Amino acid sequence: MDKVWLHQLCWTEVKDYLHLADTIILPVGSIEQHGEHLPLGTDTMVAEALAEAVARQTGVLVGPTVSCGWSPHHMILPGTVTIRPEVLIEYLYDVISSLAEHGFKRFLLLNGHRLVNISWMQIAAERAKRQLHIKVYLADPGFLSKEFARNQGLELIGHADEIESSHMLYLWPGMVDMSRARDFVPQRKEYLHVDPRVGNDVLCYVPSCPEEMRQSVEEGAGVSGSPTRSDPETGKAYHDWVVDRLVSIVNDLKHS
Amino acid sequence: MDKVWLHQLCWTEVKDYLHLADTIILPVGSIEQHGEHLPLGTDTMVAEALAEAVARQTGVLVGPTVSCGWSPHHMILPGTVTIRPEVLIEYLYDVISSLAEHGFKRFLLLNGHRLVNISWMQIAAERAKRQLHIKVYLADPGFLSKEFARNQGLELIGHADEIESSHMLYLWPGMVDMSRARDFVPQRKEYLHVDPRVGNDVLCYVPSCPEEMRQSVEEGAGVSGSPTRSDPETGKAYHDWVVDRLVSIVNDLKHS
Amino acid sequence: MDKVWLHQLCWTEVKDYLHLADTIILPVGSIEQHGEHLPLGTDTMVAEALAEAVARQTGVLVGPTVSCGWSPHHMILPGTVTIRPEVLIEYLYDVISSLAEHGFKRFLLLNGHRLVNISWMQIAAERAKRQLHIKVYLADPGFLSKEFARNQGLELIGHADEIESSHMLYLWPGMVDMSRARDFVPQRKEYLHVDPRVGNDVLCYVPSCPEEMRQSVEEGAGVSGSPTRSDPETGKAYHDWVVDRLVSIVNDLKHS
Amino acid sequence: MDKVWLHQLCWTEVKDYLHLADTIILPVGSIEQHGEHLPLGTDTMVAEALAEAVARQTGVLVGPTVSCGWSPHHMILPGTVTIRPEVLIEYLYDVISSLAEHGFKRFLLLNGHRLVNISWMQIAAERAKRQLHIKVYLADPGFLSKEFARNQGLELIGHADEIESSHMLYLWPGMVDMSRARDFVPQRKEYLHVDPRVGNDVLCYVPSCPEEMRQSVEEGAGVSGSPTRSDPETGKAYHDWVVDRLVSIVNDLKHS
Amino acid sequence: MDKVWLHQLCWTEVKDYLHLADTIILPVGSIEQHGEHLPLGTDTMVAEALAEAVARQTGVLVGPTVSCGWSPHHMILPGTVTIRPEVLIEYLYDVISSLAEHGFKRFLLLNGHRLVNISWMQIAAERAKRQLHIKVYLADPGFLSKEFARNQGLELIGHADEIESSHMLYLWPGMVDMSRARDFVPQRKEYLHVDPRVGNDVLCYVPSCPEEMRQSVEEGAGVSGSPTRSDPETGKAYHDWVVDRLVSIVNDLKHS
Amino acid sequence: MDKVWLHQLCWTEVKDYLHLADTIILPVGSIEQHGEHLPLGTDTMVAEALAEAVARQTGVLVGPTVSCGWSPHHMILPGTVTIRPEVLIEYLYDVISSLAEHGFKRFLLLNGHRLVNISWMQIAAERAKRQLHIKVYLADPGFLSKEFARNQGLELIGHADEIESSHMLYLWPGMVDMSRARDFVPQRKEYLHVDPRVGNDVLCYVPSCPEEMRQSVEEGAGVSGSPTRSDPETGKAYHDWVVDRLVSIVNDLKHS
């Protein structure tokens, strides 16, 4: 199949697809500041790139992207767009339920925004599974690359960091301005970590409020991590790793 | 400025933009069936194409697209996605209010979905203007091409019709399969018209329910109108006409 | 039938009515300033007068009036009452769904408040049609008198204007104080028109915010138009024209 | 002052009123079955009649009536309209807050629907008092005539009963068909009473569900009580008693 | 049965219970200031004590307590927790609907917070009865001890008053600090009473706003009434009276 | 301080506390099936026991418990109560905002329900931090005992498993019926794990729907794990470990 995006098909093509298959991938991202070297749409762009790669390998359709997410903590820098999680739950639910009404029965929600989107996506996904009698998996690259990051000795997940910048360098080098990449690793608090790879005892994540963001903004220009360590080869290896896991998950989903 | 899309900028570029300007265009579309010859994303694609063209001529940014709209009447054919208008009001309000918080003060909401999205967009726009102390204009190509359509003798607005198909033929010829275009002009009821050009006395529009759509679906495969009459030249002329009006409106908005 | 208003009947009379018919008219109005010469309840009063006249000619019942509407733009002058459109959608939906539960199947929503109420009424009407499996038509005198106004050379629709004042002079002369009628025709902006008769390219309507209303309030005392041109004969002709169209629409609705 | 209804005034008259006074009465009623002898609008009509009488004696304005109320228990008979209490809370809140924005500071909510409307009116009234910094009193004729009913030996409050029918016979004799009045006094359950006059230990009121209404509907045609005992003289004495109390309450409110 | 609280059982014990019975008591209370001599949890503690006593006498289960209620008027003193009534309606509805899904069919809602909680409990109870096809009774000790209070010559219901303090002295003497009990009987306004025992004409209750509470707080330290008149014997007699009524009500509920 | 629970204090004691401190712990639990050997209230009971122990060591108050949580996946077995997450967000927000209004500025939300409650607690916590300008930490024993569980070689987190049963055996031995404990370890799916200790690549958690629970219910009677391996000594060591971490976190919170 050549066209993998739902919006590129006409309804008869969707009808044909549904005779053979009932799986779809929904990318979810954000529009939020990513330092001075990455574009605001980074999360959405990586979700879409991963989804499209998985779709090409599995023959599965990719549905409409939810391109804005929950980003209250990044409102401190201009261009960030944040939607209330209560609204996103309903928006995503309606996307899923529209597709379920046509016969889609297996959904892979693919989050490009790491930890922050997961809570409201869980709530939408549970309601959709229960009320619509469908399967919903919820995937996030940060959780699907724990082994890779550990094996490669990558730094812990931050924001606009080594992993994210490497990924973007591989995917869209023209959108990254490495000359403006600035490293800033805030002093870690003992129980506050956002990388799921961390084996220590941790508190659960709550998005920061503006006061809590100030230091990272003033000293790191919105970065938390070491983007100067990034390179496209790491980005490619990371991308391939995550796509590989997602392909395996889609195949599991199709037969579950 | 080369990059006109918000998501392509990094936050410092938005900051720079806001030193000089405070206007932004938000495209709003839909994912809904458009007959057998046009893709589901037609409304979103034309909203984005018009917005981008206007942005290039005016130097104004284009913000995140609302790519799914209110399409309950097209749920009868597969692939259509409809979001409850109550949810869309809140979603669009949050997009606008996030941007207003950063200093954007003038918004052009650009609808590619014709009549159906307008009601919920009006409600979101009014609340945003009043609560956020900003300017919001609401534009729709159907309302901005009344003179053009009359002058050109184009058929009345339907769905996946002469105008829409011509526009797509001009913008994305590879996405249109004219070999599958099928004409179907349903018998008009005396007071039921959706084209704002009509000078007769009319009832107000209410989206059709599934039963009301059945005939147009069965006889017209989702089309209401004469797409076979479409051609890229008409599409270009229409596009230029609407862009011209929008440029004039953006200039008015900037100085209002 | 002598009593046409639902609230005047006892339940056995409604039961009898439902053995023979299933159509009902719901007037919707507003409480908002109408200049110094017209009462705040003008919109509700004209909706009720039209509904009652149509009911008498067609034998159809008139249901409970929604007497407050969406009037945020007129809150700048005292006495105006505005209900959030989100609330009005639910209120009107509950009125319709209560009546549908008893067996009413055909609804004519009759708006006396012109453009402003239409958006939320469309949303309520669509949901009601789809979820309750009923017919709903949405009528507005401004849209049903385009031909009349053009034929008579009446000024474009404004607020508390020639048409509205003439209509009130005919219906309730004792409620109109022509000695205080004041003309004020704000300078029209190129793409901003509220009269559906206008053949030009237009933006879509968004209710004004307080700042936008200030000039019309200060110079026109709440009027936009030329009420001094009004007379009861024009009001009668307009009333009869609209009633005539509505009777025809009710007859169509009954047999749809 | 001749005109006591808000909707009959123009905005300059409201402005003049607000220079001298800041009190307003809001009638709240219902559209629900009232047996075979009383009209569906009984509750609204008595609320409006009481409010108008009080307004004439005190010079206080009467605002827009909330004409539909919460009547789930009477949906078993045709013509009843019930609005969800969650919606009514918001609707009434918006009416109050619109008026408070213009300078009204003292509100008398006057319920004609007895026990059923009180719960949602309490919630709206408390929020309005706290958020808008206004005074709100909540009056109900059933609670304001405990002494009268006891003194006169009237039967306990039911529905479409002696008191209600007498009141309507006095106010609108042409709307009452005593030839169809039918007595039905359901067997009282020990702890279930709706008359606030009852001195016994009682459970709190919860509106009946359809199954609980069936007997009263089948045996009493919607009546609970003895309407055949009603007469206009009792209605007048009751009306005068309640008006007298309300006048005293309005005077207290004006000086509180 | 030894364990009467739902949370103390394991699911198999609930399953066994449901083979024999389908009744459950849900206590509802508040966390709000109760003067200087009673704990903030007084309302919840008395609701739980009454519920447990009734459960032991009837063999009926006691479900999860709603321990916070609607207390906007007591927010003027620290420690008070108030939940919006709109939220409490949904919370209680979900508790009931979860239990109804398992087979519970008869619910006694037992309020320890007197008048204030009743309005939102009525709304939740009505919806639950109608949508879930269950029985719901709503009991409040203030309404179930009208005869007792009259017979005993107890003062009218206030707050942290003779009855409440006596009840706590009987139930939890260690939680009452009578050395800090302070009497304060605010001057009663003619139509404003909260005791359902009052035979006079009254307005309906609306919770006070902060300004209205100031005097009682400054002069009475949060008390309205005469707690110094309280004693454990009165508390015991009151407790037994209310339990006796509730047992009779539960028995009625079980056979209704 | 002897009394650590908010509801046991009177308002003057809270006032005194707030002169010296502004930290409070809010336990959050659930009422849901925990196999045949543990009570439905297990999650709430452990949250309260941990909170109370931490309060005693740190002198910090414990606020009202949210005793019902989000448990849709356990509705398959009787006694489980689930509240919609949208409702829990508002309920918890109101608890926090009431306390913040009195001067509490530092909140430790302590979840006893493991993964399932965390998503809605995150949403409530973020809104509270941002809108109320307070500090909120979100703690969960499963995340705070990763090191302990690894060191001790405890099995992976399931439900009513080794850790939970050991904890209950230590805290409330009389509430555990080890004679009915039954082991059931469902076959793990490759990417589906709920224990945050797992180092592998994982999908994100979405609560199971009824169909997905059936096997664990039928074969494991609601257990997922090996409760027969539990013992009170492990429970005590686990309890002390988590309390130790929480004490350290509270001390950090007090000085943050």
PDB file of N, CA, C and O in Angstrom, chain B residues 72 86 119 122 126-127 129 138 143-144 146-147 150 198-205 207 212 241 245 248, chain C residues 72 86 119 122 126-127 129 138 143-144 146-147 150 198-205 207 212 241 245:
ATOM      1  N   PRO B  72     -20.963  15.034  11.711  1.00  0.00           N
ATOM      2  CA  PRO B  72     -21.862  13.926  12.047  1.00  0.00           C
ATOM      3  C   PRO B  72     -22.598  13.380  10.832  1.00  0.00           C
ATOM      4  O   PRO B  72     -22.898  12.182  10.779  1.00  0.00           O
ATOM      5  N   GLU B  86     -19.119  20.574  21.241  1.00  0.00           N
ATOM      6  CA  GLU B  86     -18.781  21.036  22.586  1.00  0.00           C
ATOM      7  C   GLU B  86     -17.284  20.836  22.869  1.00  0.00           C
ATOM      8  O   GLU B  86     -16.681  21.609  23.614  1.00  0.00           O
ATOM      9  N   SER B 119     -20.628  27.057  13.229  1.00  0.00           N
ATOM     10  CA  SER B 119     -21.368  27.326  14.472  1.00  0.00           C
ATOM     11  C   SER B 119     -20.479  27.197  15.705  1.00  0.00           C
ATOM     12  O   SER B 119     -20.449  28.080  16.560  1.00  0.00           O
ATOM     13  N   GLN B 122     -17.869  29.976  15.856  1.00  0.00           N
ATOM     14  CA  GLN B 122     -18.419  31.254  16.333  1.00  0.00           C
ATOM     15  C   GLN B 122     -18.435  31.317  17.857  1.00  0.00           C
ATOM     16  O   GLN B 122     -18.113  32.341  18.461  1.00  0.00           O
ATOM     17  N   GLU B 126     -16.169  33.986  19.907  1.00  0.00           N
ATOM     18  CA  GLU B 126     -16.765  35.052  20.743  1.00  0.00           C
ATOM     19  C   GLU B 126     -16.179  34.989  22.150  1.00  0.00           C
ATOM     20  O   GLU B 126     -15.812  36.018  22.723  1.00  0.00           O
ATOM     21  N   ARG B 127     -16.094  33.791  22.715  1.00  0.00           N
ATOM     22  CA  ARG B 127     -15.558  33.670  24.074  1.00  0.00           C
ATOM     23  C   ARG B 127     -14.099  34.150  24.136  1.00  0.00           C
ATOM     24  O   ARG B 127     -13.695  34.843  25.069  1.00  0.00           O
ATOM     25  N   LYS B 129     -12.566  36.327  22.109  1.00  0.00           N
ATOM     26  CA  LYS B 129     -12.502  37.788  21.980  1.00  0.00           C
ATOM     27  C   LYS B 129     -12.810  38.465  23.312  1.00  0.00           C
ATOM     28  O   LYS B 129     -12.111  39.376  23.746  1.00  0.00           O
ATOM     29  N   LEU B 138     -13.368  35.324  11.505  1.00  0.00           N
ATOM     30  CA  LEU B 138     -13.725  33.950  11.127  1.00  0.00           C
ATOM     31  C   LEU B 138     -14.032  33.938   9.633  1.00  0.00           C
ATOM     32  O   LEU B 138     -15.009  34.550   9.187  1.00  0.00           O
ATOM     33  N   PHE B 143     -18.042  31.658   1.874  1.00  0.00           N
ATOM     34  CA  PHE B 143     -18.585  33.001   2.052  1.00  0.00           C
ATOM     35  C   PHE B 143     -17.716  34.062   1.365  1.00  0.00           C
ATOM     36  O   PHE B 143     -18.190  35.160   1.105  1.00  0.00           O
ATOM     37  N   LEU B 144     -16.461  33.722   1.103  1.00  0.00           N
ATOM     38  CA  LEU B 144     -15.556  34.688   0.481  1.00  0.00           C
ATOM     39  C   LEU B 144     -15.471  34.526  -1.034  1.00  0.00           C
ATOM     40  O   LEU B 144     -14.646  35.168  -1.684  1.00  0.00           O
ATOM     41  N   LYS B 146     -18.525  34.204  -2.928  1.00  0.00           N
ATOM     42  CA  LYS B 146     -19.883  34.344  -3.462  1.00  0.00           C
ATOM     43  C   LYS B 146     -19.849  35.084  -4.791  1.00  0.00           C
ATOM     44  O   LYS B 146     -20.515  34.689  -5.763  1.00  0.00           O
ATOM     45  N   GLU B 147     -19.069  36.151  -4.839  1.00  0.00           N
ATOM     46  CA  GLU B 147     -19.017  36.943  -6.068  1.00  0.00           C
ATOM     47  C   GLU B 147     -18.363  36.149  -7.201  1.00  0.00           C
ATOM     48  O   GLU B 147     -18.862  36.130  -8.333  1.00  0.00           O
ATOM     49  N   ARG B 150     -20.683  33.434  -8.507  1.00  0.00           N
ATOM     50  CA  ARG B 150     -21.770  34.008  -9.304  1.00  0.00           C
ATOM     51  C   ARG B 150     -21.236  34.464 -10.662  1.00  0.00           C
ATOM     52  O   ARG B 150     -21.808  34.141 -11.702  1.00  0.00           O
ATOM     53  N   VAL B 198     -27.232  31.998  -2.311  1.00  0.00           N
ATOM     54  CA  VAL B 198     -28.641  31.914  -2.684  1.00  0.00           C
ATOM     55  C   VAL B 198     -29.398  33.138  -2.178  1.00  0.00           C
ATOM     56  O   VAL B 198     -29.326  33.473  -0.996  1.00  0.00           O
ATOM     57  N   GLY B 199     -30.148  33.778  -3.061  1.00  0.00           N
ATOM     58  CA  GLY B 199     -30.873  34.983  -2.677  1.00  0.00           C
ATOM     59  C   GLY B 199     -32.276  34.703  -2.173  1.00  0.00           C
ATOM     60  O   GLY B 199     -32.940  35.585  -1.632  1.00  0.00           O
ATOM     61  N   ASN B 200     -32.718  33.475  -2.306  1.00  0.00           N
ATOM     62  CA  ASN B 200     -34.077  33.119  -1.884  1.00  0.00           C
ATOM     63  C   ASN B 200     -34.206  33.079  -0.369  1.00  0.00           C
ATOM     64  O   ASN B 200     -33.217  32.981   0.346  1.00  0.00           O
ATOM     65  N   ASP B 201     -35.440  33.046   0.080  1.00  0.00           N
ATOM     66  CA  ASP B 201     -35.726  32.803   1.495  1.00  0.00           C
ATOM     67  C   ASP B 201     -35.316  31.381   1.835  1.00  0.00           C
ATOM     68  O   ASP B 201     -35.654  30.442   1.097  1.00  0.00           O
ATOM     69  N   VAL B 202     -34.619  31.235   2.935  1.00  0.00           N
ATOM     70  CA  VAL B 202     -34.116  29.893   3.291  1.00  0.00           C
ATOM     71  C   VAL B 202     -34.281  29.612   4.784  1.00  0.00           C
ATOM     72  O   VAL B 202     -34.329  30.525   5.602  1.00  0.00           O
ATOM     73  N   LEU B 203     -34.378  28.351   5.078  1.00  0.00           N
ATOM     74  CA  LEU B 203     -34.215  27.879   6.456  1.00  0.00           C
ATOM     75  C   LEU B 203     -32.735  27.938   6.813  1.00  0.00           C
ATOM     76  O   LEU B 203     -31.871  28.028   5.931  1.00  0.00           O
ATOM     77  N   CYS B 204     -32.432  27.849   8.111  1.00  0.00           N
ATOM     78  CA  CYS B 204     -31.034  27.792   8.524  1.00  0.00           C
ATOM     79  C   CYS B 204     -30.553  26.351   8.452  1.00  0.00           C
ATOM     80  O   CYS B 204     -31.326  25.409   8.602  1.00  0.00           O
ATOM     81  N   TYR B 205     -29.280  26.225   8.259  1.00  0.00           N
ATOM     82  CA  TYR B 205     -28.675  24.917   8.076  1.00  0.00           C
ATOM     83  C   TYR B 205     -28.633  24.126   9.387  1.00  0.00           C
ATOM     84  O   TYR B 205     -28.270  24.644  10.436  1.00  0.00           O
ATOM     85  N   PRO B 207     -27.003  20.214  10.192  1.00  0.00           N
ATOM     86  CA  PRO B 207     -26.410  19.039   9.536  1.00  0.00           C
ATOM     87  C   PRO B 207     -27.404  17.883   9.460  1.00  0.00           C
ATOM     88  O   PRO B 207     -28.177  17.644  10.393  1.00  0.00           O
ATOM     89  N   GLU B 212     -31.278  11.131   6.467  1.00  0.00           N
ATOM     90  CA  GLU B 212     -31.355  12.152   5.423  1.00  0.00           C
ATOM     91  C   GLU B 212     -30.218  12.031   4.415  1.00  0.00           C
ATOM     92  O   GLU B 212     -30.299  12.545   3.306  1.00  0.00           O
ATOM     93  N   TRP B 241      -8.681  33.987  -6.011  1.00  0.00           N
ATOM     94  CA  TRP B 241      -9.728  34.901  -5.552  1.00  0.00           C
ATOM     95  C   TRP B 241      -9.825  34.886  -4.017  1.00  0.00           C
ATOM     96  O   TRP B 241      -9.826  35.934  -3.361  1.00  0.00           O
ATOM     97  N   ARG B 245      -8.853  37.835  -1.215  1.00  0.00           N
ATOM     98  CA  ARG B 245      -9.739  38.353  -0.165  1.00  0.00           C
ATOM     99  C   ARG B 245      -9.112  38.188   1.220  1.00  0.00           C
ATOM    100  O   ARG B 245      -9.168  39.090   2.061  1.00  0.00           O
ATOM    101  N   SER B 248      -6.418  40.652   1.954  1.00  0.00           N
ATOM    102  CA  SER B 248      -7.012  41.947   2.278  1.00  0.00           C
ATOM    103  C   SER B 248      -7.572  41.934   3.705  1.00  0.00           C
ATOM    104  O   SER B 248      -7.448  42.901   4.457  1.00  0.00           O
TER     105      SER B 248
ATOM    106  N   PRO C  72     -24.068  38.174  24.346  1.00  0.00           N
ATOM    107  CA  PRO C  72     -22.921  38.740  25.056  1.00  0.00           C
ATOM    108  C   PRO C  72     -22.592  40.158  24.587  1.00  0.00           C
ATOM    109  O   PRO C  72     -22.114  40.970  25.368  1.00  0.00           O
ATOM    110  N   GLU C  86     -23.218  27.088  25.596  1.00  0.00           N
ATOM    111  CA  GLU C  86     -23.106  25.698  26.054  1.00  0.00           C
ATOM    112  C   GLU C  86     -24.320  25.311  26.910  1.00  0.00           C
ATOM    113  O   GLU C  86     -24.732  24.156  26.914  1.00  0.00           O
ATOM    114  N   SER C 119     -26.143  29.688  15.943  1.00  0.00           N
ATOM    115  CA  SER C 119     -25.061  28.709  16.092  1.00  0.00           C
ATOM    116  C   SER C 119     -25.375  27.656  17.153  1.00  0.00           C
ATOM    117  O   SER C 119     -25.240  26.464  16.919  1.00  0.00           O
ATOM    118  N   GLN C 122     -28.215  25.354  16.059  1.00  0.00           N
ATOM    119  CA  GLN C 122     -27.788  24.316  15.102  1.00  0.00           C
ATOM    120  C   GLN C 122     -27.208  23.102  15.817  1.00  0.00           C
ATOM    121  O   GLN C 122     -27.477  21.959  15.457  1.00  0.00           O
ATOM    122  N   GLU C 126     -29.015  19.478  15.643  1.00  0.00           N
ATOM    123  CA  GLU C 126     -28.369  18.313  15.025  1.00  0.00           C
ATOM    124  C   GLU C 126     -28.365  17.139  16.002  1.00  0.00           C
ATOM    125  O   GLU C 126     -28.679  16.008  15.639  1.00  0.00           O
ATOM    126  N   ARG C 127     -27.979  17.413  17.256  1.00  0.00           N
ATOM    127  CA  ARG C 127     -27.940  16.327  18.237  1.00  0.00           C
ATOM    128  C   ARG C 127     -29.329  15.718  18.445  1.00  0.00           C
ATOM    129  O   ARG C 127     -29.488  14.500  18.541  1.00  0.00           O
ATOM    130  N   LYS C 129     -31.888  15.682  16.315  1.00  0.00           N
ATOM    131  CA  LYS C 129     -32.275  14.878  15.150  1.00  0.00           C
ATOM    132  C   LYS C 129     -31.643  13.500  15.180  1.00  0.00           C
ATOM    133  O   LYS C 129     -32.296  12.486  14.965  1.00  0.00           O
ATOM    134  N   LEU C 138     -34.986  24.638  11.404  1.00  0.00           N
ATOM    135  CA  LEU C 138     -34.542  25.817  12.141  1.00  0.00           C
ATOM    136  C   LEU C 138     -34.820  27.049  11.282  1.00  0.00           C
ATOM    137  O   LEU C 138     -34.216  27.211  10.220  1.00  0.00           O
ATOM    138  N   PHE C 143     -33.681  35.203   7.567  1.00  0.00           N
ATOM    139  CA  PHE C 143     -33.390  34.351   6.415  1.00  0.00           C
ATOM    140  C   PHE C 143     -34.640  34.077   5.573  1.00  0.00           C
ATOM    141  O   PHE C 143     -34.525  33.705   4.416  1.00  0.00           O
ATOM    142  N   LEU C 144     -35.792  34.243   6.184  1.00  0.00           N
ATOM    143  CA  LEU C 144     -37.046  33.969   5.465  1.00  0.00           C
ATOM    144  C   LEU C 144     -37.656  35.216   4.858  1.00  0.00           C
ATOM    145  O   LEU C 144     -38.775  35.178   4.331  1.00  0.00           O
ATOM    146  N   LYS C 146     -35.549  37.468   2.982  1.00  0.00           N
ATOM    147  CA  LYS C 146     -34.553  38.052   2.092  1.00  0.00           C
ATOM    148  C   LYS C 146     -35.230  38.630   0.843  1.00  0.00           C
ATOM    149  O   LYS C 146     -34.915  39.738   0.406  1.00  0.00           O
ATOM    150  N   GLU C 147     -36.159  37.877   0.305  1.00  0.00           N
ATOM    151  CA  GLU C 147     -36.833  38.336  -0.923  1.00  0.00           C
ATOM    152  C   GLU C 147     -37.697  39.567  -0.634  1.00  0.00           C
ATOM    153  O   GLU C 147     -37.672  40.550  -1.375  1.00  0.00           O
ATOM    154  N   ARG C 150     -35.564  42.660  -0.087  1.00  0.00           N
ATOM    155  CA  ARG C 150     -34.986  43.141  -1.335  1.00  0.00           C
ATOM    156  C   ARG C 150     -36.063  43.825  -2.182  1.00  0.00           C
ATOM    157  O   ARG C 150     -35.869  44.934  -2.677  1.00  0.00           O
ATOM    158  N   VAL C 198     -27.015  39.981   1.730  1.00  0.00           N
ATOM    159  CA  VAL C 198     -25.851  40.584   1.080  1.00  0.00           C
ATOM    160  C   VAL C 198     -25.202  39.607   0.107  1.00  0.00           C
ATOM    161  O   VAL C 198     -24.884  38.476   0.479  1.00  0.00           O
ATOM    162  N   GLY C 199     -24.999  40.048  -1.131  1.00  0.00           N
ATOM    163  CA  GLY C 199     -24.421  39.174  -2.138  1.00  0.00           C
ATOM    164  C   GLY C 199     -22.898  39.226  -2.186  1.00  0.00           C
ATOM    165  O   GLY C 199     -22.270  38.408  -2.853  1.00  0.00           O
ATOM    166  N   ASN C 200     -22.327  40.149  -1.476  1.00  0.00           N
ATOM    167  CA  ASN C 200     -20.868  40.298  -1.490  1.00  0.00           C
ATOM    168  C   ASN C 200     -20.172  39.180  -0.728  1.00  0.00           C
ATOM    169  O   ASN C 200     -20.779  38.497   0.085  1.00  0.00           O
ATOM    170  N   ASP C 201     -18.880  39.098  -0.960  1.00  0.00           N
ATOM    171  CA  ASP C 201     -18.045  38.204  -0.162  1.00  0.00           C
ATOM    172  C   ASP C 201     -18.006  38.723   1.278  1.00  0.00           C
ATOM    173  O   ASP C 201     -17.798  39.925   1.510  1.00  0.00           O
ATOM    174  N   VAL C 202     -18.194  37.816   2.216  1.00  0.00           N
ATOM    175  CA  VAL C 202     -18.252  38.245   3.627  1.00  0.00           C
ATOM    176  C   VAL C 202     -17.475  37.298   4.534  1.00  0.00           C
ATOM    177  O   VAL C 202     -17.297  36.115   4.228  1.00  0.00           O
ATOM    178  N   LEU C 203     -17.039  37.856   5.646  1.00  0.00           N
ATOM    179  CA  LEU C 203     -16.575  37.037   6.760  1.00  0.00           C
ATOM    180  C   LEU C 203     -17.791  36.439   7.459  1.00  0.00           C
ATOM    181  O   LEU C 203     -18.922  36.898   7.270  1.00  0.00           O
ATOM    182  N   CYS C 204     -17.558  35.431   8.299  1.00  0.00           N
ATOM    183  CA  CYS C 204     -18.661  34.874   9.078  1.00  0.00           C
ATOM    184  C   CYS C 204     -18.829  35.702  10.350  1.00  0.00           C
ATOM    185  O   CYS C 204     -17.886  36.294  10.867  1.00  0.00           O
ATOM    186  N   TYR C 205     -20.029  35.674  10.823  1.00  0.00           N
ATOM    187  CA  TYR C 205     -20.382  36.490  11.974  1.00  0.00           C
ATOM    188  C   TYR C 205     -19.774  35.949  13.266  1.00  0.00           C
ATOM    189  O   TYR C 205     -19.812  34.757  13.537  1.00  0.00           O
ATOM    190  N   PRO C 207     -20.178  37.372  17.326  1.00  0.00           N
ATOM    191  CA  PRO C 207     -20.741  38.471  18.132  1.00  0.00           C
ATOM    192  C   PRO C 207     -19.642  39.419  18.611  1.00  0.00           C
ATOM    193  O   PRO C 207     -18.537  38.994  18.960  1.00  0.00           O
ATOM    194  N   GLU C 212     -15.960  46.550  20.841  1.00  0.00           N
ATOM    195  CA  GLU C 212     -16.477  46.753  19.491  1.00  0.00           C
ATOM    196  C   GLU C 212     -17.867  47.395  19.495  1.00  0.00           C
ATOM    197  O   GLU C 212     -18.299  47.956  18.497  1.00  0.00           O
ATOM    198  N   TRP C 241     -45.593  38.098   5.325  1.00  0.00           N
ATOM    199  CA  TRP C 241     -44.643  37.384   4.456  1.00  0.00           C
ATOM    200  C   TRP C 241     -43.976  36.228   5.216  1.00  0.00           C
ATOM    201  O   TRP C 241     -43.927  35.091   4.725  1.00  0.00           O
ATOM    202  N   ARG C 245     -44.379  32.102   4.718  1.00  0.00           N
ATOM    203  CA  ARG C 245     -43.289  31.143   4.500  1.00  0.00           C
ATOM    204  C   ARG C 245     -43.291  30.054   5.574  1.00  0.00           C
ATOM    205  O   ARG C 245     -43.087  28.870   5.283  1.00  0.00           O
TER     206      ARG C 245
END
